[in-house]
Coordinates of C-alpha atoms in Angstrom, one line a residue:
M1 CA -14.6 136.1 211.4
I2 CA -11.2 134.9 210.0
L3 CA -8.8 137.9 209.6
V4 CA -6.3 137.5 206.9
T5 CA -3.5 140.1 206.4
T6 CA -1.2 140.6 203.5
V7 CA 2.4 141.4 204.3
L8 CA 3.7 143.9 201.7
L9 CA 7.2 143.0 200.7
V10 CA 9.8 145.1 199.2
C11 CA 10.7 143.7 195.8
T12 CA 14.4 143.0 195.6
M13 CA 14.2 141.1 192.3
A14 CA 16.1 143.9 190.5
A15 CA 19.2 142.9 192.5
Q16 CA 18.9 139.2 191.6
E17 CA 20.7 137.6 188.8
T18 CA 18.5 134.5 187.7
P19 CA 20.2 132.2 185.4
V20 CA 18.4 131.5 182.1
P21 CA 18.1 128.0 180.9
T22 CA 20.4 127.1 178.0
E23 CA 17.5 126.2 175.8
Q24 CA 16.1 129.7 176.2
E25 CA 19.3 131.9 175.8
S26 CA 18.5 132.9 172.1
V27 CA 14.9 133.8 173.0
A28 CA 15.7 135.7 176.2
A29 CA 18.4 137.8 174.4
E30 CA 15.9 139.3 172.2
R31 CA 13.5 140.6 174.7
P32 CA 13.7 143.1 177.5
T33 CA 13.6 142.1 181.0
I34 CA 10.7 143.8 182.9
L35 CA 10.6 143.2 186.7
H36 CA 7.3 143.1 188.5
A37 CA 6.0 142.1 191.9
L38 CA 4.8 138.6 192.0
P39 CA 1.1 138.3 193.0
P40 CA -0.5 138.6 195.5
I41 CA 1.9 141.2 196.6
G42 CA 0.2 144.6 196.4
Y43 CA -3.4 143.3 196.6
R44 CA -5.8 144.2 199.4
T45 CA -7.8 141.7 201.4
P46 CA -11.5 141.5 201.8
E47 CA -11.1 143.0 205.3
E48 CA -9.2 146.0 203.9
I49 CA -11.7 146.5 201.2
E50 CA -14.5 146.4 203.8
K51 CA -12.9 149.2 205.7
I52 CA -12.5 151.4 202.7
L53 CA -16.1 151.0 201.8
I54 CA -17.3 152.0 205.1
R55 CA -15.0 154.9 205.4
R56 CA -15.8 156.2 202.0
A57 CA -19.6 155.9 202.5
R58 CA -19.3 158.0 205.6
K59 CA -17.7 160.9 203.8
A60 CA -19.1 160.8 200.1
D61 CA -22.4 162.4 199.3
G62 CA -24.7 160.1 197.3
M63 CA -22.8 156.9 198.4
S64 CA -24.1 154.3 200.6
V65 CA -23.0 150.7 201.6
S66 CA -25.4 147.9 202.5
E67 CA -24.8 144.5 203.7
I68 CA -26.7 142.1 201.5
G69 CA -25.6 138.9 203.1
E70 CA -22.9 137.0 205.0
T71 CA -20.7 134.3 203.9
V72 CA -20.3 130.7 205.4
E73 CA -17.4 132.0 207.5
G74 CA -19.1 135.1 208.6
R75 CA -17.7 137.8 206.3
P76 CA -20.1 140.5 205.2
I77 CA -21.1 140.9 201.5
L78 CA -21.1 144.6 200.9
M79 CA -22.8 146.5 198.1
A80 CA -21.7 150.1 197.4
T81 CA -24.4 152.3 195.8
F82 CA -24.0 155.6 194.0
Q83 CA -27.1 157.8 193.4
G84 CA -27.3 161.4 192.0
P85 CA -29.3 163.6 194.3
Q86 CA -30.9 165.4 191.4
L87 CA -32.7 162.3 190.4
G88 CA -34.8 161.9 193.5
D89 CA -36.8 158.8 194.3
R90 CA -35.7 156.5 191.5
T91 CA -38.0 153.6 192.4
A92 CA -40.8 155.5 190.9
T93 CA -39.3 157.2 187.9
G94 CA -38.0 154.2 185.8
T95 CA -34.3 155.3 186.4
P96 CA -31.9 152.6 185.0
E97 CA -29.6 150.9 187.3
I98 CA -26.2 149.3 186.6
L99 CA -24.6 146.4 188.6
V100 CA -20.9 145.8 188.7
V101 CA -20.1 142.4 190.2
A102 CA -16.4 141.5 190.8
N103 CA -14.5 138.3 191.6
L104 CA -17.2 135.6 191.8
E105 CA -14.4 132.9 191.5
G106 CA -12.4 134.4 194.4
D107 CA -9.1 134.2 192.7
R108 CA -9.6 137.0 190.3
L109 CA -7.9 139.6 192.6
A110 CA -7.5 142.2 189.9
A111 CA -11.3 142.3 189.6
S112 CA -11.7 143.2 193.2
E113 CA -8.9 145.8 192.9
V114 CA -10.4 147.4 189.9
A115 CA -13.9 147.5 191.5
I116 CA -12.7 149.1 194.8
S117 CA -10.5 151.5 193.0
M118 CA -13.6 152.6 190.9
V119 CA -15.5 153.1 194.2
E120 CA -12.7 155.4 195.5
R121 CA -12.8 157.3 192.2
Y122 CA -16.5 157.7 192.3
S123 CA -16.6 158.8 195.9
A124 CA -13.9 161.3 195.4
V125 CA -14.7 162.9 192.1
G126 CA -18.2 161.5 191.2
T127 CA -19.3 159.9 187.8
P128 CA -21.6 161.2 185.1
L129 CA -23.4 158.0 185.2
T130 CA -25.4 159.2 188.3
E131 CA -26.9 161.9 186.1
R132 CA -28.9 159.1 184.5
A133 CA -28.5 156.0 186.6
T134 CA -28.0 154.4 189.9
V135 CA -24.7 152.4 190.1
H136 CA -24.2 149.4 192.4
V137 CA -20.7 147.9 192.9
L138 CA -20.1 144.5 194.6
C139 CA -16.3 144.7 195.0
V140 CA -15.9 141.1 196.4
A141 CA -18.6 138.7 195.5
N142 CA -16.8 135.7 197.1
P143 CA -15.0 137.1 200.3
D144 CA -14.1 133.6 201.7
A145 CA -12.4 132.2 198.6
M146 CA -10.6 135.5 198.1
A147 CA -9.3 135.4 201.7
H148 CA -8.0 131.9 201.2
V149 CA -6.2 132.8 198.0
L150 CA -4.5 135.6 199.6
A151 CA -3.4 133.4 202.5
G152 CA -1.7 131.1 199.9
D153 CA -4.5 128.6 199.7
A154 CA -6.8 127.6 196.8
A155 CA -9.9 129.5 196.0
W156 CA -12.3 127.4 198.1
R157 CA -15.3 128.3 200.0
G158 CA -18.2 126.6 201.7
K159 CA -18.7 123.7 204.0
A160 CA -16.8 120.5 203.8
T161 CA -18.3 118.0 201.2
D162 CA -17.9 114.4 200.2
N163 CA -17.1 114.8 196.6
D164 CA -16.2 111.2 196.1
R165 CA -19.0 109.8 198.2
D166 CA -16.9 107.7 200.4
G167 CA -18.3 108.9 203.7
L168 CA -15.3 111.2 204.4
L169 CA -15.1 115.0 204.0
D170 CA -12.3 116.9 202.3
E171 CA -9.9 114.2 203.0
D172 CA -8.1 114.0 199.5
G173 CA -7.1 117.4 198.1
P174 CA -3.9 118.8 196.7
S175 CA -0.9 118.9 199.0
D176 CA 2.7 120.0 199.2
L177 CA 4.4 116.6 198.8
N178 CA 8.0 117.8 198.2
G179 CA 8.0 120.3 201.0
D180 CA 8.9 123.3 198.9
G181 CA 6.1 125.5 200.3
H182 CA 4.0 125.4 197.1
I183 CA 1.3 123.3 195.9
S184 CA 2.2 123.0 192.3
W185 CA 1.7 120.4 189.5
M186 CA 2.6 116.8 188.7
R187 CA 3.7 115.1 185.4
V188 CA 2.6 111.5 185.9
P189 CA 4.1 109.2 183.4
E190 CA 1.5 107.4 181.3
T191 CA 2.0 105.7 178.0
G192 CA -0.2 107.4 175.5
G193 CA -1.1 110.0 178.0
P194 CA -2.7 113.3 176.8
M195 CA 0.3 115.5 177.4
L196 CA 3.8 115.8 176.3
A197 CA 6.8 118.1 177.0
D198 CA 7.6 120.6 174.2
P199 CA 10.7 119.3 172.5
E200 CA 11.9 122.9 172.1
E201 CA 11.1 124.1 175.5
A202 CA 11.1 121.2 178.2
R203 CA 9.4 123.3 180.8
S204 CA 6.2 123.6 178.5
S205 CA 3.5 121.0 178.6
R206 CA 1.0 120.7 175.8
E207 CA -1.5 118.3 174.6
A208 CA -0.3 115.7 172.1
D209 CA -1.6 116.2 168.5
A210 CA -3.0 112.9 167.2
E211 CA -3.2 114.5 163.7
K212 CA 0.6 114.9 163.7
S213 CA 1.1 111.3 165.1
E214 CA 2.2 112.7 168.3
A215 CA 2.0 110.3 171.4
G216 CA 1.6 111.8 174.8
S217 CA 3.8 110.6 177.7
F218 CA 2.2 111.8 180.9
R219 CA -0.9 113.4 182.5
L220 CA -0.8 116.7 184.3
I221 CA -2.5 116.9 187.7
R222 CA -2.2 119.0 190.8
E223 CA 0.4 118.0 193.3
G224 CA -1.0 115.7 195.9
A225 CA -1.3 112.0 197.1
D226 CA -4.0 109.4 197.4
A227 CA -4.8 110.2 200.9
D228 CA -7.8 108.0 201.2
G229 CA -6.5 105.0 199.4
D230 CA -9.0 104.8 196.6
R231 CA -6.4 105.0 193.7
L232 CA -7.5 108.6 192.9
E233 CA -5.6 111.8 193.6
N234 CA -7.1 115.1 194.7
E235 CA -10.7 114.1 194.1
D236 CA -12.0 115.5 197.5
S237 CA -10.4 118.8 198.1
T238 CA -11.0 121.4 200.7
G239 CA -14.2 123.3 200.5
G240 CA -17.7 122.8 199.0
V241 CA -19.8 124.5 196.3
V242 CA -18.4 126.6 193.7
L243 CA -20.2 129.9 193.7
E244 CA -20.2 130.2 189.9
A245 CA -21.9 126.8 189.5
N246 CA -24.7 127.7 191.9
F247 CA -27.0 130.0 189.8
P248 CA -30.1 128.7 188.0
H249 CA -29.3 128.8 184.3
R250 CA -27.7 125.5 183.2
W251 CA -27.3 124.5 186.8
E252 CA -26.0 120.9 186.9
Q253 CA -28.0 118.7 189.2
Y254 CA -25.9 116.2 191.2
A255 CA -22.6 117.9 190.2
A256 CA -20.4 117.9 193.4
T257 CA -19.5 121.6 193.1
A258 CA -23.0 122.8 192.0
G259 CA -24.8 122.6 195.4
A260 CA -27.7 120.7 196.7
F261 CA -30.1 123.0 194.9
Q262 CA -30.0 126.3 192.9
L263 CA -28.9 129.3 195.0
S264 CA -28.2 127.0 198.0
E265 CA -25.2 129.2 199.1
P266 CA -25.6 132.3 201.1
E267 CA -23.4 134.4 198.7
S268 CA -25.4 133.4 195.6
R269 CA -28.7 133.7 197.3
A270 CA -27.9 137.2 198.6
L271 CA -26.8 138.4 195.1
A272 CA -29.9 136.9 193.5
L273 CA -32.2 138.5 196.1
F274 CA -30.6 141.9 195.5
V275 CA -31.2 141.5 191.8
L276 CA -34.9 140.5 192.3
E277 CA -35.3 143.6 194.6
H278 CA -33.9 145.9 191.9
P279 CA -35.9 145.2 188.8
A280 CA -34.5 148.4 187.1
I281 CA -31.0 146.8 186.7
C282 CA -30.7 146.8 182.9
L283 CA -27.0 146.4 182.5
V284 CA -24.5 144.2 184.4
L285 CA -20.7 144.3 184.1
V286 CA -19.1 141.0 185.5
L287 CA -15.5 141.3 186.3
D288 CA -14.2 137.7 186.6
D289 CA -12.8 134.9 184.4
E290 CA -15.0 134.9 181.4
D291 CA -15.1 137.6 178.8
N292 CA -17.7 138.2 176.0
L293 CA -16.3 141.7 175.0
A294 CA -12.8 140.7 173.7
S295 CA -14.2 138.4 171.1
P296 CA -17.9 138.9 171.2
P297 CA -20.2 136.0 170.1
K298 CA -22.0 136.5 166.9
G299 CA -25.3 135.4 168.4
K300 CA -28.0 133.0 167.6
D301 CA -31.4 133.2 166.0
K302 CA -33.0 131.4 168.9
V303 CA -32.1 130.0 172.3
D304 CA -33.2 127.2 174.7
T305 CA -32.3 126.3 178.3
S306 CA -28.9 124.9 177.3
S307 CA -27.9 128.1 175.4
T308 CA -24.6 129.9 176.2
D309 CA -24.6 132.4 173.1
P310 CA -26.9 135.4 173.2
L311 CA -29.5 136.3 170.6
E312 CA -28.3 138.2 167.4
D313 CA -29.7 141.5 168.2
D314 CA -28.1 141.5 171.7
A315 CA -24.9 140.3 170.2
R316 CA -24.6 143.4 168.1
L317 CA -24.6 145.4 171.3
L318 CA -21.8 143.3 172.7
K319 CA -19.7 144.0 169.6
I320 CA -20.2 147.9 170.0
F321 CA -19.3 147.8 173.7
G322 CA -16.5 145.4 173.2
E323 CA -14.7 147.7 170.7
R324 CA -15.3 150.6 173.1
F325 CA -14.0 148.7 176.2
Y326 CA -10.8 147.0 174.5
G327 CA -10.2 148.8 171.2
E328 CA -9.9 147.1 167.9
D329 CA -7.3 144.5 168.6
P330 CA -7.7 143.2 172.2
D331 CA -5.2 140.7 173.6
V332 CA -7.5 139.4 176.4
R333 CA -8.6 135.8 176.7
G334 CA -11.6 134.6 178.8
A335 CA -12.0 131.2 180.5
E336 CA -14.2 128.5 179.2
H337 CA -17.9 128.9 179.8
Q338 CA -19.2 127.5 183.0
S339 CA -22.5 126.1 183.8
G340 CA -24.5 127.7 186.5
N341 CA -22.8 131.1 186.4
F342 CA -24.2 134.4 187.4
A343 CA -23.8 136.1 184.0
D344 CA -25.8 133.6 182.3
W345 CA -28.6 133.8 184.8
M346 CA -28.7 137.6 184.5
Y347 CA -29.1 137.4 180.7
F348 CA -31.0 134.3 179.9
Q349 CA -33.4 134.4 182.8
R350 CA -33.5 138.2 183.8
G351 CA -33.1 139.7 180.3
A352 CA -30.4 142.2 181.3
I353 CA -27.5 143.3 179.1
V354 CA -24.6 141.4 180.5
L355 CA -21.0 142.5 179.7
E356 CA -18.2 140.1 181.0
S357 CA -14.6 141.1 181.2
S358 CA -11.5 139.2 182.5
L359 CA -9.7 142.6 182.4
W360 CA -6.2 141.2 181.6
S361 CA -4.3 138.3 180.1
P362 CA -0.5 137.8 179.9
P363 CA 0.8 139.0 176.6
L364 CA 1.7 136.3 174.1
D365 CA 4.1 138.3 171.9
M366 CA 7.1 138.6 174.3
G367 CA 9.1 136.1 172.4
E368 CA 7.9 136.6 168.9
A369 CA 10.4 136.5 166.1
K370 CA 11.2 140.1 165.1
E371 CA 14.7 140.2 163.7
K372 CA 17.1 138.0 161.8
D373 CA 20.6 136.8 162.9
E374 CA 23.7 136.7 160.6
D375 CA 22.5 133.5 159.0
G376 CA 19.2 135.2 158.0
E377 CA 17.2 133.2 160.6
E378 CA 14.6 134.8 162.7
Q379 CA 15.4 135.0 166.4
G380 CA 12.7 134.1 169.0
L381 CA 9.8 131.8 169.1
P382 CA 8.3 130.2 166.1
K383 CA 4.9 131.4 165.0
D384 CA 3.4 128.0 165.7
A385 CA 4.7 127.9 169.3
S386 CA 2.2 126.7 171.8
E387 CA 0.5 129.2 174.2
D388 CA 2.2 127.6 177.2
R389 CA 5.6 128.3 175.6
K390 CA 4.6 132.0 174.8
L391 CA 3.6 132.3 178.3
L392 CA 6.9 131.1 179.5
A393 CA 8.6 133.6 177.4
W394 CA 6.5 136.3 178.9
A395 CA 7.1 135.0 182.5
D396 CA 10.9 134.9 181.9
A397 CA 10.7 138.6 181.0
W398 CA 8.5 139.9 183.7
Y399 CA 9.2 137.5 186.6
P400 CA 12.7 136.0 185.8
G401 CA 13.1 132.8 187.8
D402 CA 10.1 133.4 189.9
A403 CA 6.8 132.5 187.9
F404 CA 7.7 128.9 187.1
L405 CA 9.0 126.2 189.4
P406 CA 11.4 123.9 187.5
W407 CA 10.4 120.3 187.1
E408 CA 12.1 118.0 189.6
M409 CA 11.9 114.3 190.1
F410 CA 10.0 113.0 193.1
S411 CA 9.2 109.5 194.4
H412 CA 5.5 109.6 194.8
P413 CA 4.1 107.1 197.4
T414 CA 1.6 105.4 194.9
L415 CA 2.5 106.8 191.5
G416 CA 6.2 106.1 191.5
E417 CA 8.6 108.6 189.9
V418 CA 6.9 111.8 188.9
E419 CA 8.0 115.3 188.0
I420 CA 6.8 118.2 190.4
G421 CA 7.0 121.8 189.3
G422 CA 5.0 124.2 187.0
W423 CA 3.3 127.5 187.2
M424 CA 3.1 129.5 190.5
P425 CA -0.4 130.3 191.6
L426 CA -2.2 133.4 190.3
V427 CA 0.7 134.3 187.9
R428 CA -1.4 133.7 184.7
T429 CA -4.5 135.4 185.9
T430 CA -3.3 138.2 188.0
P431 CA -1.6 141.3 186.7
P432 CA 1.2 143.0 188.7
P433 CA -0.3 145.8 190.9
D434 CA 1.5 148.5 188.8
L435 CA -0.9 147.8 186.0
L436 CA -4.1 148.3 188.0
T437 CA -4.3 152.0 187.6
D438 CA -4.6 151.7 183.9
L439 CA -7.1 148.8 184.1
T440 CA -9.3 150.9 186.6
T441 CA -9.1 154.0 184.4
N442 CA -10.2 152.0 181.3
T443 CA -13.0 150.3 183.2
A444 CA -14.3 153.5 184.8
D445 CA -14.0 155.4 181.6
F446 CA -16.1 152.8 179.8
L447 CA -18.8 152.9 182.3
D448 CA -18.9 156.7 182.2
S449 CA -19.2 156.5 178.4
L450 CA -22.6 154.6 178.8
T451 CA -24.2 157.7 180.3
N452 CA -26.0 158.7 177.1
D453 CA -26.6 155.1 175.9
F454 CA -29.3 154.0 178.2
S455 CA -32.8 153.7 176.7
H456 CA -34.7 157.0 177.1
I457 CA -38.4 157.4 176.0
V458 CA -39.9 160.7 175.0
W459 CA -43.1 161.7 173.2
E460 CA -42.7 163.2 169.7
D461 CA -45.0 164.4 166.9
V462 CA -47.9 165.0 169.3
E463 CA -51.1 166.3 167.8
V464 CA -54.2 167.2 169.7
R465 CA -57.1 168.2 167.4
A466 CA -60.6 169.3 168.3
L467 CA -63.2 167.5 166.2
D468 CA -66.4 169.3 167.0
A469 CA -68.0 171.7 169.4
A470 CA -68.9 168.9 171.8
E471 CA -65.4 168.8 173.2
V472 CA -64.3 165.7 171.3
F473 CA -60.6 165.6 170.6
E474 CA -58.3 163.4 168.5
L475 CA -54.8 162.5 169.7
R476 CA -51.9 161.3 167.8
A477 CA -48.5 160.7 169.4
T478 CA -45.3 158.8 168.8
L479 CA -43.2 157.2 171.6
V480 CA -39.6 157.2 170.7
N481 CA -36.5 155.7 172.3
Q482 CA -33.6 158.1 171.9
G483 CA -30.9 155.9 173.5
L484 CA -28.6 153.3 172.0
M485 CA -29.8 150.5 174.1
P486 CA -33.3 149.0 173.5
T487 CA -36.0 149.3 176.2
M488 CA -35.9 145.6 176.4
T489 CA -33.4 143.2 175.2
A490 CA -34.2 140.4 172.6
M491 CA -33.7 138.0 175.4
G492 CA -36.2 139.9 177.6
K493 CA -38.8 139.6 175.0
T494 CA -38.1 135.9 174.9
N495 CA -38.1 135.2 178.7
R496 CA -40.8 137.9 179.5
S497 CA -39.0 138.7 182.7
P498 CA -38.7 142.5 182.1
L499 CA -41.9 144.5 182.1
P500 CA -43.0 146.2 179.0
L501 CA -43.6 150.0 178.5
R502 CA -47.0 151.0 180.1
I503 CA -49.0 153.7 178.4
T504 CA -51.8 155.5 180.3
L505 CA -54.2 158.1 179.1
N506 CA -55.6 159.9 182.1
L507 CA -58.9 161.9 181.6
P508 CA -60.3 164.3 184.1
E509 CA -63.6 163.5 185.8
G510 CA -66.3 163.1 183.3
G511 CA -64.0 162.4 180.4
E512 CA -64.7 159.4 178.0
I513 CA -62.4 157.6 175.6
L514 CA -64.2 156.9 172.3
V515 CA -61.5 155.3 170.3
G516 CA -58.6 153.5 171.9
R517 CA -57.9 152.2 175.6
S518 CA -56.9 154.0 178.7
H519 CA -54.2 151.5 179.4
L520 CA -52.0 149.7 176.9
S521 CA -48.5 148.3 176.7
V522 CA -45.7 148.3 174.2
E523 CA -43.3 145.4 174.5
S524 CA -40.1 147.1 173.5
L525 CA -38.7 150.0 171.5
D526 CA -35.4 149.3 169.6
G527 CA -32.5 151.8 170.2
L528 CA -31.6 154.8 168.2
G529 CA -35.1 155.9 167.2
G530 CA -37.3 152.9 167.7
H531 CA -40.9 154.2 168.0
E532 CA -44.5 153.4 168.3
E533 CA -47.3 155.6 166.9
M534 CA -50.6 155.8 168.9
H535 CA -54.0 157.2 168.3
W536 CA -57.0 158.0 170.6
I537 CA -60.3 159.9 170.2
Y538 CA -61.8 161.2 173.6
R539 CA -64.4 163.5 174.9
L540 CA -63.9 166.0 177.8
P541 CA -66.5 168.0 179.7
A542 CA -66.7 171.6 178.9
G543 CA -64.3 173.6 181.1
S544 CA -62.5 170.6 182.5
K545 CA -58.8 170.2 183.2
P546 CA -56.7 168.8 180.3
A547 CA -55.8 165.1 179.8
H548 CA -52.5 163.6 180.5
L549 CA -50.6 161.0 178.5
T550 CA -48.0 159.0 180.4
A551 CA -45.5 156.4 179.3
T552 CA -43.5 154.4 182.0
S553 CA -40.7 152.0 181.9
T554 CA -39.0 150.1 184.6
S555 CA -35.6 151.3 183.4
S556 CA -36.2 153.7 180.6
G557 CA -37.6 156.6 182.4
Q558 CA -41.0 158.2 182.3
A559 CA -42.5 160.5 179.7
I560 CA -45.5 162.7 180.7
L561 CA -47.5 165.0 178.4
V562 CA -50.2 167.5 179.3
L563 CA -52.6 167.4 176.3
E564 CA -53.7 170.9 175.1
A565 CA -55.6 171.3 171.9
N566 CA -53.5 172.6 169.0

């Protein structure tokens, strides 16, 4: 096992006076300077999180930790589980289960921090969720990649691969060419290239807009050389399969990072097996780079094997939960949709409600124009400023002089004169640690708010009427879902992965059903009062015990009635 430790540094940025570039003086003067620790300072390693999980499980009632698998490098994959003792054996009662999965990419450090902080909170003061559900929390879904990131490397994992199929393994990845201690970015001159420098902010790189007759002047790639002499840069970097490309839905065969086959990696396989062993998982919260809560999709009327948007009925739930999680005007931006990811597999092939949150994004309003100068002109960035330029304004306020390496000329061994510089790793995806408490509180409070939203089946309007003296009875009953969530998602109805509701009329010995069946199923009940009316006629022997009517769901509970004649 490779042990990685993080050295906690004392931030002395407050004592530094970082010069502001001349072209930014007017913008910088209009915004406050907010000093924060540059990530990954203040973030815990997988090994530290492992120790916390084990220690908490020993002390907390209702909490357990299980090792569901082991990574390529031998790190344990640990699942924390919280159960309320009053619920007893939930494998037989249809108690719903929630699964929280954090940091599948490996470089989403805030996701793991929020997850382990939630575990600390639940183990210390409990959660109302366990009154209705079992909660599983996977704090570090990709321990190897996370350890590499905290050690200053890229978020890689897995065995060495031959991405460019030249017979060599991991021979041509990004590297620190100029010896400044960072693997950053290169602006490679190229006539008509895709990128250009913002004329108002030379540090900013943006795509050339052909509709405005703009011509690009360079391409932007990671810092590195052509180590194998094939006239390509960085095409065979360290590591192998990307975990978030290895799950079954929209898995890309032959893609270098997708794996030899679906679930080929121990981390993805362990997580998939855990899901299959827990069919009562009805809701999943994925804390990673993608987000379907900040700007929920509108949904589609039908889906196929290439779909990425949910069905319309399920999308309505995302809108409700998104507003509850972020509020009315969220400023969180998710990454582009990736093929073969865990969230899509859980929704499209398992039929669970899947919520995705990237938790945090750098604010884009730090340099917005707010006041006018003596000439009546607004100070700050123009409204049509590029996102990269807005991010630079934010970085200058939060991490003055530290978040962005200035562009410097460098003689590349094969590309000639290039510029090397750009964004420091993690800055744009990792909040400073002083924001983590609020992020944890918001996420945990949101999950707690789901306590009364789970589907919950009950019998209502039950009428048992004797029809004659020969002990013949008529039974009418309505099965109702009192929760917000349906007993089965629209996607579950489509893929038929979740089980329907099972209805059983049990008669004592000698009893006979005259109208209706002893066993039947109801595919699903909508939330907030979805119902199904049922009717039977049956005969009981004189003096026998009463009949029992039972409705059972994998994740919506169990409703049992003892039938006495009215």
